[in-house]
mmCIF file of C-alpha atoms and ligand atoms in Angstrom:
data_model
loop_
_atom_site.group_PDB
_atom_site.id
_atom_site.type_symbol
_atom_site.label_atom_id
_atom_site.label_comp_id
_atom_site.label_asym_id
_atom_site.label_seq_id
_atom_site.Cartn_x
_atom_site.Cartn_y
_atom_site.Cartn_z
ATOM 1 C CA MET A 1 103.229 140.164 152.839
ATOM 2 C CA GLU A 2 101.022 136.999 152.553
ATOM 3 C CA ARG A 3 101.873 134.184 150.885
ATOM 4 C CA LYS A 4 99.522 133.275 147.811
ATOM 5 C CA LYS A 5 98.500 129.830 146.292
ATOM 6 C CA PRO A 6 99.797 129.191 143.184
ATOM 7 C CA PHE A 7 96.548 129.986 140.882
ATOM 8 C CA ILE A 8 94.400 126.783 140.346
ATOM 9 C CA THR A 9 95.556 124.830 137.670
ATOM 10 C CA ALA A 10 95.312 121.434 136.522
ATOM 11 C CA SER A 11 97.347 118.792 137.288
ATOM 12 C CA GLU A 12 101.006 117.910 136.753
ATOM 13 C CA ARG A 13 99.562 114.910 134.802
ATOM 14 C CA VAL A 14 96.856 116.755 132.622
ATOM 15 C CA GLY A 15 99.806 118.551 131.192
ATOM 16 C CA LYS A 16 101.641 115.223 129.970
ATOM 17 C CA LEU A 17 98.390 114.438 128.059
ATOM 18 C CA PRO A 18 99.383 115.026 124.497
ATOM 19 C CA PRO A 19 98.429 118.477 122.938
ATOM 20 C CA TYR A 20 95.401 118.633 120.547
ATOM 21 C CA LEU A 21 96.419 118.769 117.548
ATOM 22 C CA PHE A 22 93.628 119.042 115.353
ATOM 23 C CA ALA A 23 92.773 122.982 115.547
ATOM 24 C CA GLU A 24 93.699 124.107 112.076
ATOM 25 C CA LEU A 25 91.966 120.967 111.115
ATOM 26 C CA ASP A 26 88.462 122.174 113.100
ATOM 27 C CA ARG A 27 89.302 126.273 111.797
ATOM 28 C CA ARG A 28 89.373 124.730 107.320
ATOM 29 C CA ARG A 29 86.692 122.703 108.001
ATOM 30 C CA SER A 30 84.950 125.420 110.129
ATOM 31 C CA ALA A 31 85.859 127.644 107.194
ATOM 32 C CA ALA A 32 84.284 125.445 104.399
ATOM 33 C CA ARG A 33 81.350 124.899 105.896
ATOM 34 C CA LYS A 34 80.607 128.155 106.519
ATOM 35 C CA LYS A 35 81.648 128.989 102.516
ATOM 36 C CA GLY A 36 78.702 126.918 102.504
ATOM 37 C CA VAL A 37 81.168 124.441 101.132
ATOM 38 C CA ASP A 38 79.961 120.578 100.718
ATOM 39 C CA LEU A 39 82.191 118.481 102.561
ATOM 40 C CA ILE A 40 81.972 114.721 102.270
ATOM 41 C CA ASP A 41 83.629 113.778 105.490
ATOM 42 C CA PHE A 42 85.669 111.294 105.912
ATOM 43 C CA GLY A 43 86.588 112.015 109.482
ATOM 44 C CA ILE A 44 85.048 110.412 112.791
ATOM 45 C CA GLY A 45 84.570 106.990 113.003
ATOM 46 C CA ASP A 46 80.916 107.786 113.838
ATOM 47 C CA PRO A 47 78.113 105.362 112.578
ATOM 48 C CA ASP A 48 76.181 106.835 109.567
ATOM 49 C CA LEU A 49 72.856 104.188 110.253
ATOM 50 C CA PRO A 50 70.459 103.892 113.018
ATOM 51 C CA THR A 51 69.886 101.536 115.488
ATOM 52 C CA PRO A 52 68.163 98.880 114.711
ATOM 53 C CA LYS A 53 64.412 99.133 115.065
ATOM 54 C CA PRO A 54 64.014 96.819 117.687
ATOM 55 C CA VAL A 55 66.343 97.603 119.670
ATOM 56 C CA VAL A 56 64.825 101.662 119.658
ATOM 57 C CA GLU A 57 61.535 100.118 119.496
ATOM 58 C CA THR A 58 63.233 98.545 123.246
ATOM 59 C CA ALA A 59 64.228 101.453 124.416
ATOM 60 C CA ARG A 60 61.275 104.148 124.125
ATOM 61 C CA GLY A 61 59.169 100.942 126.121
ATOM 62 C CA ALA A 62 61.467 100.880 128.611
ATOM 63 C CA VAL A 63 62.510 104.454 128.778
ATOM 64 C CA ALA A 64 58.409 104.897 130.689
ATOM 65 C CA VAL A 65 59.120 101.744 133.454
ATOM 66 C CA PRO A 66 59.236 103.310 136.921
ATOM 67 C CA GLU A 67 61.764 100.815 138.562
ATOM 68 C CA TYR A 68 64.556 101.857 135.514
ATOM 69 C CA HIS A 69 64.248 105.392 136.934
ATOM 70 C CA ARG A 70 65.912 104.810 139.995
ATOM 71 C CA TYR A 71 70.345 103.741 140.159
ATOM 72 C CA PRO A 72 70.595 100.486 138.009
ATOM 73 C CA GLN A 73 72.497 97.610 138.729
ATOM 74 C CA SER A 74 76.145 99.511 138.637
ATOM 75 C CA ARG A 75 77.805 95.872 137.602
ATOM 76 C CA GLY A 76 75.045 95.185 135.003
ATOM 77 C CA SER A 77 71.679 94.170 135.457
ATOM 78 C CA ASP A 78 71.425 90.307 135.368
ATOM 79 C CA PHE A 79 69.241 89.965 132.362
ATOM 80 C CA PHE A 80 72.339 91.949 130.634
ATOM 81 C CA LYS A 81 74.890 90.233 131.515
ATOM 82 C CA GLU A 82 72.962 87.020 130.808
ATOM 83 C CA ALA A 83 72.869 88.495 127.540
ATOM 84 C CA ALA A 84 76.929 89.109 127.209
ATOM 85 C CA PHE A 85 76.784 85.602 127.910
ATOM 86 C CA ARG A 86 74.926 84.639 125.131
ATOM 87 C CA TRP A 87 76.168 86.976 122.803
ATOM 88 C CA LEU A 88 79.874 85.240 123.645
ATOM 89 C CA SER A 89 79.136 81.941 123.564
ATOM 90 C CA ARG A 90 77.419 82.349 120.303
ATOM 91 C CA GLU A 91 80.005 84.358 117.925
ATOM 92 C CA PHE A 92 83.349 82.990 119.432
ATOM 93 C CA GLU A 93 84.190 79.823 121.504
ATOM 94 C CA ILE A 94 85.690 80.405 124.933
ATOM 95 C CA PRO A 95 86.556 77.264 126.194
ATOM 96 C CA SER A 96 86.023 78.485 129.650
ATOM 97 C CA LEU A 97 82.967 80.675 129.736
ATOM 98 C CA ASP A 98 81.707 79.820 132.914
ATOM 99 C CA SER A 99 85.053 80.653 134.640
ATOM 100 C CA LEU A 100 84.283 84.637 133.486
ATOM 101 C CA GLU A 101 82.460 87.894 134.711
ATOM 102 C CA VAL A 102 81.031 90.224 132.754
ATOM 103 C CA GLY A 103 80.651 94.012 133.643
ATOM 104 C CA ALA A 104 78.757 96.994 132.234
ATOM 105 C CA LEU A 105 80.797 99.358 130.632
ATOM 106 C CA ILE A 106 79.163 103.280 129.670
ATOM 107 C CA GLY A 107 81.240 102.418 126.668
ATOM 108 C CA ALA A 108 84.041 100.633 126.001
ATOM 109 C CA LYS A 109 85.864 104.035 125.919
ATOM 110 C CA GLU A 110 84.495 104.047 129.516
ATOM 111 C CA GLY A 111 86.331 101.168 130.618
ATOM 112 C CA LEU A 112 89.624 101.739 128.722
ATOM 113 C CA ALA A 113 89.638 105.286 129.975
ATOM 114 C CA HIS A 114 89.480 103.924 133.656
ATOM 115 C CA LEU A 115 91.981 100.893 133.541
ATOM 116 C CA PRO A 116 95.306 102.243 133.993
ATOM 117 C CA SER A 117 94.433 103.373 137.149
ATOM 118 C CA VAL A 118 93.104 100.263 139.121
ATOM 119 C CA PHE A 119 96.235 98.427 137.739
ATOM 120 C CA CYS A 120 98.747 100.179 137.567
ATOM 121 C CA ASN A 121 101.034 102.338 140.652
ATOM 122 C CA PRO A 122 102.239 105.152 138.887
ATOM 123 C CA GLY A 123 105.709 104.764 137.695
ATOM 124 C CA ASP A 124 104.089 101.004 136.110
ATOM 125 C CA VAL A 125 104.564 101.270 132.571
ATOM 126 C CA VAL A 126 101.699 100.388 129.799
ATOM 127 C CA LEU A 127 102.241 99.596 126.890
ATOM 128 C CA THR A 128 100.794 101.015 124.528
ATOM 129 C CA PRO A 129 100.584 100.808 119.659
ATOM 130 C CA ASN A 130 101.538 103.446 117.913
ATOM 131 C CA PRO A 131 99.812 104.243 116.096
ATOM 132 C CA GLY A 132 96.951 103.657 118.942
ATOM 133 C CA TYR A 133 93.890 104.736 119.638
ATOM 134 C CA PRO A 134 94.748 108.415 121.663
ATOM 135 C CA VAL A 135 92.628 107.060 124.815
ATOM 136 C CA TYR A 136 94.952 103.919 125.500
ATOM 137 C CA ARG A 137 97.987 106.889 126.357
ATOM 138 C CA ALA A 138 96.030 109.021 128.003
ATOM 139 C CA SER A 139 94.444 107.253 130.467
ATOM 140 C CA ALA A 140 97.960 105.401 130.877
ATOM 141 C CA ILE A 141 98.767 109.041 131.991
ATOM 142 C CA LEU A 142 96.231 110.168 134.085
ATOM 143 C CA ALA A 143 96.813 106.998 135.690
ATOM 144 C CA ASP A 144 100.715 108.099 136.601
ATOM 145 C CA ALA A 145 101.641 105.571 134.651
ATOM 146 C CA THR A 146 104.115 106.121 131.566
ATOM 147 C CA PRO A 147 102.846 104.818 128.311
ATOM 148 C CA VAL A 148 105.891 103.340 126.192
ATOM 149 C CA ASP A 149 104.964 102.239 122.078
ATOM 150 C CA VAL A 150 104.166 99.286 120.587
ATOM 151 C CA SER A 151 105.467 100.242 117.709
ATOM 152 C CA LEU A 152 102.318 98.652 114.300
ATOM 153 C CA THR A 153 104.159 99.554 110.750
ATOM 154 C CA ARG A 154 102.833 98.285 107.205
ATOM 155 C CA GLU A 155 106.084 96.106 107.199
ATOM 156 C CA ASN A 156 105.239 94.076 109.956
ATOM 157 C CA GLY A 157 101.458 93.995 108.859
ATOM 158 C CA PHE A 158 100.508 96.287 112.073
ATOM 159 C CA LEU A 159 100.945 93.824 114.222
ATOM 160 C CA PRO A 160 102.864 94.065 117.521
ATOM 161 C CA ASP A 161 105.769 92.529 118.027
ATOM 162 C CA LEU A 162 106.445 92.445 121.937
ATOM 163 C CA GLY A 163 109.653 90.433 121.591
ATOM 164 C CA VAL A 164 111.560 93.764 120.933
ATOM 165 C CA LEU A 165 111.099 95.475 123.996
ATOM 166 C CA ASP A 166 113.652 96.080 126.306
ATOM 167 C CA GLU A 167 114.187 93.854 129.047
ATOM 168 C CA SER A 168 113.388 96.598 131.853
ATOM 169 C CA VAL A 169 110.731 97.993 129.705
ATOM 170 C CA LEU A 170 109.169 94.361 130.212
ATOM 171 C CA ARG A 171 109.530 94.290 133.147
ATOM 172 C CA SER A 172 108.056 97.422 134.600
ATOM 173 C CA ALA A 173 104.969 96.418 132.371
ATOM 174 C CA LYS A 174 101.415 96.316 134.370
ATOM 175 C CA VAL A 175 99.459 96.569 131.398
ATOM 176 C CA VAL A 176 99.199 96.013 126.677
ATOM 177 C CA PHE A 177 95.772 97.711 125.172
ATOM 178 C CA LEU A 178 96.097 95.482 122.136
ATOM 179 C CA ASN A 179 93.260 95.839 119.601
ATOM 180 C CA TYR A 180 92.875 93.618 116.750
ATOM 181 C CA PRO A 181 90.242 94.459 114.218
ATOM 182 C CA ASN A 182 92.505 97.510 114.403
ATOM 183 C CA ASN A 183 91.766 101.402 114.360
ATOM 184 C CA PRO A 184 93.006 103.189 112.399
ATOM 185 C CA THR A 185 95.059 100.662 110.643
ATOM 186 C CA GLY A 186 92.310 97.803 109.880
ATOM 187 C CA ALA A 187 94.878 94.972 110.447
ATOM 188 C CA VAL A 188 93.484 91.924 112.073
ATOM 189 C CA MET A 189 95.000 89.179 113.821
ATOM 190 C CA GLY A 190 94.975 85.844 113.216
ATOM 191 C CA ARG A 191 94.787 82.577 115.367
ATOM 192 C CA GLN A 192 97.932 81.656 116.294
ATOM 193 C CA ALA A 193 99.617 85.322 116.512
ATOM 194 C CA MET A 194 96.897 85.833 118.843
ATOM 195 C CA ARG A 195 98.607 82.106 121.441
ATOM 196 C CA GLU A 196 101.924 83.674 120.719
ATOM 197 C CA ILE A 197 101.190 86.977 122.962
ATOM 198 C CA VAL A 198 98.731 85.092 125.392
ATOM 199 C CA GLU A 199 101.779 82.902 126.423
ATOM 200 C CA PHE A 200 104.184 86.315 126.547
ATOM 201 C CA VAL A 201 101.730 88.902 128.273
ATOM 202 C CA ARG A 202 101.712 85.303 131.140
ATOM 203 C CA ARG A 203 105.625 85.209 130.883
ATOM 204 C CA LYS A 204 106.038 88.051 131.119
ATOM 205 C CA ASP A 205 103.133 88.633 134.430
ATOM 206 C CA VAL A 206 101.274 92.058 131.733
ATOM 207 C CA LEU A 207 97.701 92.265 131.672
ATOM 208 C CA LEU A 208 96.084 92.200 128.399
ATOM 209 C CA VAL A 209 94.232 94.384 127.844
ATOM 210 C CA SER A 210 92.056 93.710 124.321
ATOM 211 C CA ASP A 211 89.821 96.348 123.407
ATOM 212 C CA ASN A 212 87.331 94.466 120.835
ATOM 213 C CA SER A 213 85.042 96.551 119.721
ATOM 214 C CA TYR A 214 85.024 96.246 115.851
ATOM 215 C CA SER A 215 84.933 92.169 116.397
ATOM 216 C CA HIS A 216 82.578 91.518 113.963
ATOM 217 C CA ILE A 217 83.770 94.347 111.335
ATOM 218 C CA ARG A 218 85.749 92.510 108.624
ATOM 219 C CA PHE A 219 85.504 91.151 105.733
ATOM 220 C CA ASP A 220 88.168 88.290 105.348
ATOM 221 C CA GLY A 221 86.089 85.930 105.841
ATOM 222 C CA GLU A 222 86.870 84.454 109.427
ATOM 223 C CA LYS A 223 84.469 84.829 111.975
ATOM 224 C CA PRO A 224 85.186 87.404 114.765
ATOM 225 C CA THR A 225 88.168 86.479 116.776
ATOM 226 C CA SER A 226 88.196 86.874 120.738
ATOM 227 C CA PHE A 227 91.765 86.708 122.817
ATOM 228 C CA LEU A 228 89.647 84.611 125.708
ATOM 229 C CA GLU A 229 89.207 81.903 122.292
ATOM 230 C CA VAL A 230 92.568 81.279 123.548
ATOM 231 C CA PRO A 231 92.708 78.262 126.782
ATOM 232 C CA GLY A 232 93.719 79.723 129.560
ATOM 233 C CA ALA A 233 94.236 83.366 128.877
ATOM 234 C CA GLU A 234 91.325 84.782 131.413
ATOM 235 C CA ASP A 235 93.528 84.365 133.661
ATOM 236 C CA VAL A 236 95.568 87.427 131.725
ATOM 237 C CA CYS A 237 93.582 89.185 130.294
ATOM 238 C CA LEU A 238 90.170 92.149 130.251
ATOM 239 C CA GLU A 239 88.707 92.247 127.006
ATOM 240 C CA LEU A 240 86.535 94.836 126.235
ATOM 241 C CA HIS A 241 83.356 94.641 124.085
ATOM 242 C CA SER A 242 81.057 97.892 122.178
ATOM 243 C CA PHE A 243 77.722 97.958 120.678
ATOM 244 C CA SER A 244 78.599 100.970 118.995
ATOM 245 C CA LYS A 245 79.978 99.774 115.737
ATOM 246 C CA THR A 246 78.483 96.570 116.042
ATOM 247 C CA PHE A 247 74.786 98.019 116.258
ATOM 248 C CA ASN A 248 74.919 101.485 114.934
ATOM 249 C CA MET A 249 75.010 102.443 118.710
ATOM 250 C CA THR A 250 77.320 105.193 119.656
ATOM 251 C CA GLY A 251 75.216 107.695 121.363
ATOM 252 C CA TRP A 252 73.453 105.120 123.546
ATOM 253 C CA ARG A 253 77.117 104.494 125.486
ATOM 254 C CA VAL A 254 77.117 100.783 126.368
ATOM 255 C CA GLY A 255 79.363 98.061 126.226
ATOM 256 C CA PHE A 256 80.858 95.488 129.194
ATOM 257 C CA ILE A 257 84.540 93.941 129.937
ATOM 258 C CA VAL A 258 85.196 90.335 129.854
ATOM 259 C CA GLY A 259 87.643 88.213 131.469
ATOM 260 C CA GLY A 260 88.323 86.227 135.415
ATOM 261 C CA ALA A 261 85.912 86.850 137.433
ATOM 262 C CA LYS A 262 88.599 87.695 139.550
ATOM 263 C CA LEU A 263 90.017 90.289 137.075
ATOM 264 C CA VAL A 264 86.687 91.670 136.404
ATOM 265 C CA ARG A 265 85.291 92.532 140.096
ATOM 266 C CA THR A 266 88.630 94.085 140.655
ATOM 267 C CA PHE A 267 87.781 96.412 137.588
ATOM 268 C CA MET A 268 84.332 96.353 138.604
ATOM 269 C CA GLY A 269 84.913 97.190 142.460
ATOM 270 C CA VAL A 270 86.914 100.532 140.960
ATOM 271 C CA LYS A 271 84.263 101.739 138.587
ATOM 272 C CA GLU A 272 81.401 101.749 141.532
ATOM 273 C CA ASN A 273 83.308 104.935 143.380
ATOM 274 C CA LEU A 274 83.510 106.528 139.509
ATOM 275 C CA ASP A 275 79.921 106.317 138.666
ATOM 276 C CA SER A 276 76.430 104.210 139.267
ATOM 277 C CA GLY A 277 76.608 102.144 135.792
ATOM 278 C CA VAL A 278 74.810 102.469 132.380
ATOM 279 C CA PHE A 279 70.785 103.347 132.667
ATOM 280 C CA THR A 280 68.712 100.057 133.086
ATOM 281 C CA ALA A 281 66.288 100.891 129.620
ATOM 282 C CA VAL A 282 69.361 101.537 127.468
ATOM 283 C CA GLN A 283 70.433 97.869 129.241
ATOM 284 C CA LYS A 284 67.520 96.542 128.022
ATOM 285 C CA ALA A 285 68.268 97.721 124.415
ATOM 286 C CA ALA A 286 71.689 96.333 124.290
ATOM 287 C CA GLU A 287 70.149 93.320 125.131
ATOM 288 C CA THR A 288 67.457 93.819 122.099
ATOM 289 C CA ALA A 289 70.475 94.375 120.163
ATOM 290 C CA ILE A 290 72.296 90.768 121.009
ATOM 291 C CA ASP A 291 69.082 89.203 120.201
ATOM 292 C CA LEU A 292 68.315 90.484 116.899
ATOM 293 C CA GLY A 293 68.906 87.682 113.997
ATOM 294 C CA PRO A 294 72.088 87.105 112.047
ATOM 295 C CA GLU A 295 70.343 89.407 109.259
ATOM 296 C CA HIS A 296 71.570 92.821 111.531
ATOM 297 C CA LEU A 297 75.068 91.557 110.842
ATOM 298 C CA ASP A 298 74.624 90.550 107.531
ATOM 299 C CA SER A 299 73.202 93.693 105.973
ATOM 300 C CA LEU A 300 75.589 96.106 107.942
ATOM 301 C CA LEU A 301 78.660 94.315 106.400
ATOM 302 C CA ALA A 302 77.271 94.018 102.953
ATOM 303 C CA THR A 303 77.170 97.837 103.525
ATOM 304 C CA TYR A 304 80.765 98.228 104.600
ATOM 305 C CA ARG A 305 81.865 95.836 101.893
ATOM 306 C CA SER A 306 80.459 97.971 99.368
ATOM 307 C CA ARG A 307 81.699 101.358 100.602
ATOM 308 C CA ARG A 308 84.556 99.833 101.292
ATOM 309 C CA ASP A 309 84.971 98.215 97.216
ATOM 310 C CA THR A 310 84.114 101.757 96.047
ATOM 311 C CA LEU A 311 86.591 103.652 97.796
ATOM 312 C CA LEU A 312 89.538 101.405 97.866
ATOM 313 C CA GLU A 313 88.929 100.724 94.118
ATOM 314 C CA GLY A 314 88.663 104.443 93.118
ATOM 315 C CA LEU A 315 91.882 105.247 95.877
ATOM 316 C CA LEU A 316 94.175 103.053 93.179
ATOM 317 C CA LYS A 317 92.453 103.890 90.494
ATOM 318 C CA LEU A 318 93.697 107.668 90.801
ATOM 319 C CA GLY A 319 97.343 106.282 92.617
ATOM 320 C CA TRP A 320 96.896 105.818 96.314
ATOM 321 C CA ASP A 321 99.134 103.874 97.675
ATOM 322 C CA VAL A 322 95.750 102.469 100.648
ATOM 323 C CA CYS A 323 96.590 99.376 102.342
ATOM 324 C CA ASP A 324 94.369 96.509 101.959
ATOM 325 C CA THR A 325 93.719 95.259 105.415
ATOM 326 C CA PRO A 326 90.910 93.606 105.915
ATOM 327 C CA GLY A 327 89.237 94.499 109.619
ATOM 328 C CA THR A 328 87.210 97.948 111.091
ATOM 329 C CA PHE A 329 85.301 100.284 108.469
ATOM 330 C CA TYR A 330 88.281 102.438 108.059
ATOM 331 C CA LEU A 331 90.478 103.025 105.134
ATOM 332 C CA TRP A 332 94.262 103.188 106.026
ATOM 333 C CA ALA A 333 95.728 105.461 103.263
ATOM 334 C CA ALA A 334 99.870 105.783 102.778
ATOM 335 C CA LEU A 335 100.573 109.193 101.775
ATOM 336 C CA PRO A 336 103.897 110.094 99.498
ATOM 337 C CA ARG A 337 107.221 109.744 101.856
ATOM 338 C CA GLY A 338 107.835 112.834 104.543
ATOM 339 C CA THR A 339 104.450 114.284 103.196
ATOM 340 C CA SER A 340 102.661 115.663 106.646
ATOM 341 C CA SER A 341 99.124 114.045 107.349
ATOM 342 C CA MET A 342 98.321 117.182 109.242
ATOM 343 C CA HIS A 343 99.271 119.826 105.980
ATOM 344 C CA PHE A 344 97.443 117.138 103.311
ATOM 345 C CA ALA A 345 94.100 116.815 105.332
ATOM 346 C CA SER A 346 93.895 120.462 105.695
ATOM 347 C CA ARG A 347 94.486 120.412 101.582
ATOM 348 C CA LEU A 348 92.124 118.384 101.140
ATOM 349 C CA ILE A 349 89.473 120.612 102.941
ATOM 350 C CA SER A 350 89.969 123.723 101.180
ATOM 351 C CA THR A 351 90.904 122.112 98.255
ATOM 352 C CA ALA A 352 88.632 119.161 97.652
ATOM 353 C CA GLY A 353 85.828 119.756 100.459
ATOM 354 C CA ILE A 354 87.248 115.996 101.937
ATOM 355 C CA VAL A 355 87.427 115.533 105.590
ATOM 356 C CA VAL A 356 89.986 112.787 106.725
ATOM 357 C CA THR A 357 91.805 111.965 109.705
ATOM 358 C CA PRO A 358 95.209 112.721 109.382
ATOM 359 C CA GLY A 359 97.921 109.844 111.157
ATOM 360 C CA ASN A 360 99.641 111.605 113.417
ATOM 361 C CA GLY A 361 96.721 111.775 115.678
ATOM 362 C CA PHE A 362 97.106 108.497 116.304
ATOM 363 C CA GLY A 363 100.759 108.786 117.165
ATOM 364 C CA SER A 364 104.206 109.047 114.928
ATOM 365 C CA ASN A 365 103.787 106.163 112.752
ATOM 366 C CA GLY A 366 101.206 107.425 112.039
ATOM 367 C CA GLU A 367 102.908 110.058 110.539
ATOM 368 C CA SER A 368 102.720 110.400 106.406
ATOM 369 C CA TYR A 369 99.048 108.087 106.635
ATOM 370 C CA VAL A 370 95.631 109.770 106.771
ATOM 371 C CA ARG A 371 92.087 107.933 107.693
ATOM 372 C CA PHE A 372 88.956 107.287 105.682
ATOM 373 C CA ALA A 373 86.464 106.017 108.186
ATOM 374 C CA LEU A 374 83.641 104.188 105.612
ATOM 375 C CA THR A 375 80.326 106.372 107.224
ATOM 376 C CA VAL A 376 79.630 107.853 104.303
ATOM 377 C CA PRO A 377 76.949 107.090 102.376
ATOM 378 C CA GLU A 378 78.076 105.500 98.932
ATOM 379 C CA ASP A 379 76.901 108.287 96.545
ATOM 380 C CA ARG A 380 79.011 110.291 98.567
ATOM 381 C CA ILE A 381 82.128 108.373 98.253
ATOM 382 C CA LEU A 382 81.331 108.602 94.261
ATOM 383 C CA LYS A 383 81.254 111.996 94.495
ATOM 384 C CA ALA A 384 84.551 112.028 96.621
ATOM 385 C CA LEU A 385 86.404 110.350 94.183
ATOM 386 C CA GLY A 386 85.052 112.072 91.855
ATOM 387 C CA ARG A 387 86.549 115.544 93.352
ATOM 388 C CA LEU A 388 89.952 113.763 94.188
ATOM 389 C CA GLU A 389 89.661 113.297 90.033
ATOM 390 C CA GLN A 390 89.479 116.731 89.572
ATOM 391 C CA LYS A 391 91.335 118.357 92.102
ATOM 392 C CA GLU A 392 94.930 119.580 92.410
ATOM 393 C CA ILE A 393 95.310 117.128 95.262
ATOM 394 C CA SER A 394 95.798 115.037 92.487
ATOM 395 C CA SER A 395 98.736 116.234 90.486
ATOM 396 C CA MET A 396 100.184 116.563 94.532
ATOM 397 C CA TRP A 397 100.407 113.520 94.166
ATOM 398 C CA LYS A 398 101.193 112.560 91.199
ATOM 399 C CA LYS A 399 104.077 114.973 91.677
ATOM 400 C CA SER A 400 105.101 113.208 94.815
ATOM 401 C CA SER A 401 104.271 109.170 93.154
ATOM 402 C CA HIS A 402 108.090 108.925 92.800
ATOM 403 C CA ARG A 403 108.162 108.903 97.019
ATOM 404 C CA LYS A 404 106.072 106.025 96.806
ATOM 405 C CA ARG A 405 106.233 104.697 100.235
ATOM 406 C CA SER A 406 107.106 100.744 99.992
HETATM 407 N N1 PMP B 1 87.987 101.376 121.479
HETATM 408 C C1 PMP B 1 88.580 101.605 119.557
HETATM 409 C C2 PMP B 1 89.081 101.244 118.672
HETATM 410 C C3 PMP B 1 87.401 103.173 119.221
HETATM 411 O O1 PMP B 1 87.894 102.772 118.069
HETATM 412 C C4 PMP B 1 86.546 103.005 119.689
HETATM 413 C C5 PMP B 1 85.623 104.069 119.330
HETATM 414 N N2 PMP B 1 86.319 105.437 118.218
HETATM 415 C C6 PMP B 1 86.264 103.113 120.836
HETATM 416 C C7 PMP B 1 87.405 101.923 121.581
HETATM 417 C C8 PMP B 1 85.150 103.599 121.901
HETATM 418 O O2 PMP B 1 84.063 102.236 121.835
HETATM 419 P P1 PMP B 1 82.553 102.636 122.750
HETATM 420 O O3 PMP B 1 82.168 103.857 121.589
HETATM 421 O O4 PMP B 1 82.432 101.153 123.018
HETATM 422 O O5 PMP B 1 83.259 103.676 124.074
#
């Protein structure tokens, strides 16, 4: 009998990707919408504010330029790279700017997703924060590397302690992903901790990948920081920057990678096999974003700060246990110990019409937490607080509060 090939299925590595956790949540959300519930959605970190007008105007003109209708320069146009360097030199204090190289990305996510396949061999370890942005783990798996957790806990201020990892893990570690200001916890990292991490990865021959997508969204009055400010970091560090959050440009898909020239060229050389770069008109728009005056960022931060204060104070008044971390436009709230974050988030939809992201979507350490994205106007935040005050969710909260986390 003729032997048949197995039916076409996804690869084994695709089978290793974590399961999609939010099906039940999606179901409740659509059911609530169908019933006409006025949902207040703190779920996705997608800015509700529009892209600044001058950026849109630049794009409007640039899409009409025939030269830009052809393939872009895949590593980024010279004008874009020069603009990225203007940004880096204006916003940070990087000692070795001249020795760095920049490459355009189709958003930071694209860069993160491709990174392990450039630097890892099968079986190499990729250190990924738990909780953390899920793409770090997924990209390691898709590169046949082995993701190993770096635990971020409230007790350690959601900062990594790489020194507690087994020596055998560190020997196989090739890449560590870090992200400060941090999604989902809102933690920021101080300059001394950054210096120590650079020193550590240098000793252990690990590539530090710093996801600086939220560089400018912080409320502690400190200047934005970059790992590349640490002298010599460029030999062991690649950093990703995004226009999505800083300039309300999530839909445009543009960012850049920066680091030592050799590392960036290695990375971009692989990317040339995978995509053909960022639409030149979008690079033009990004250039305009970089050259906006400080008023844009001042007003962006003022908006998020005011939303943050309203939601944080409101939740604390209702007895919630919210982490008062100063970074990103997220609030990370601890549920009473033992509460399933998925169950809690589902109930919040059906009882109060409020959507939050369950913490376990970011890894096991996110269990018993939920994340609020401050991408909701202030009047809606007040409305949500009003609902939380009235609904049975608050009584559930109070009943369990004697088991509050430390
Ligand atoms: N990194 C982190 C930590 C994020 O939260 C996000 C988006 N939510 C990204 C990267 C993706 O950024 P971009 O839109 O530039 O791809």
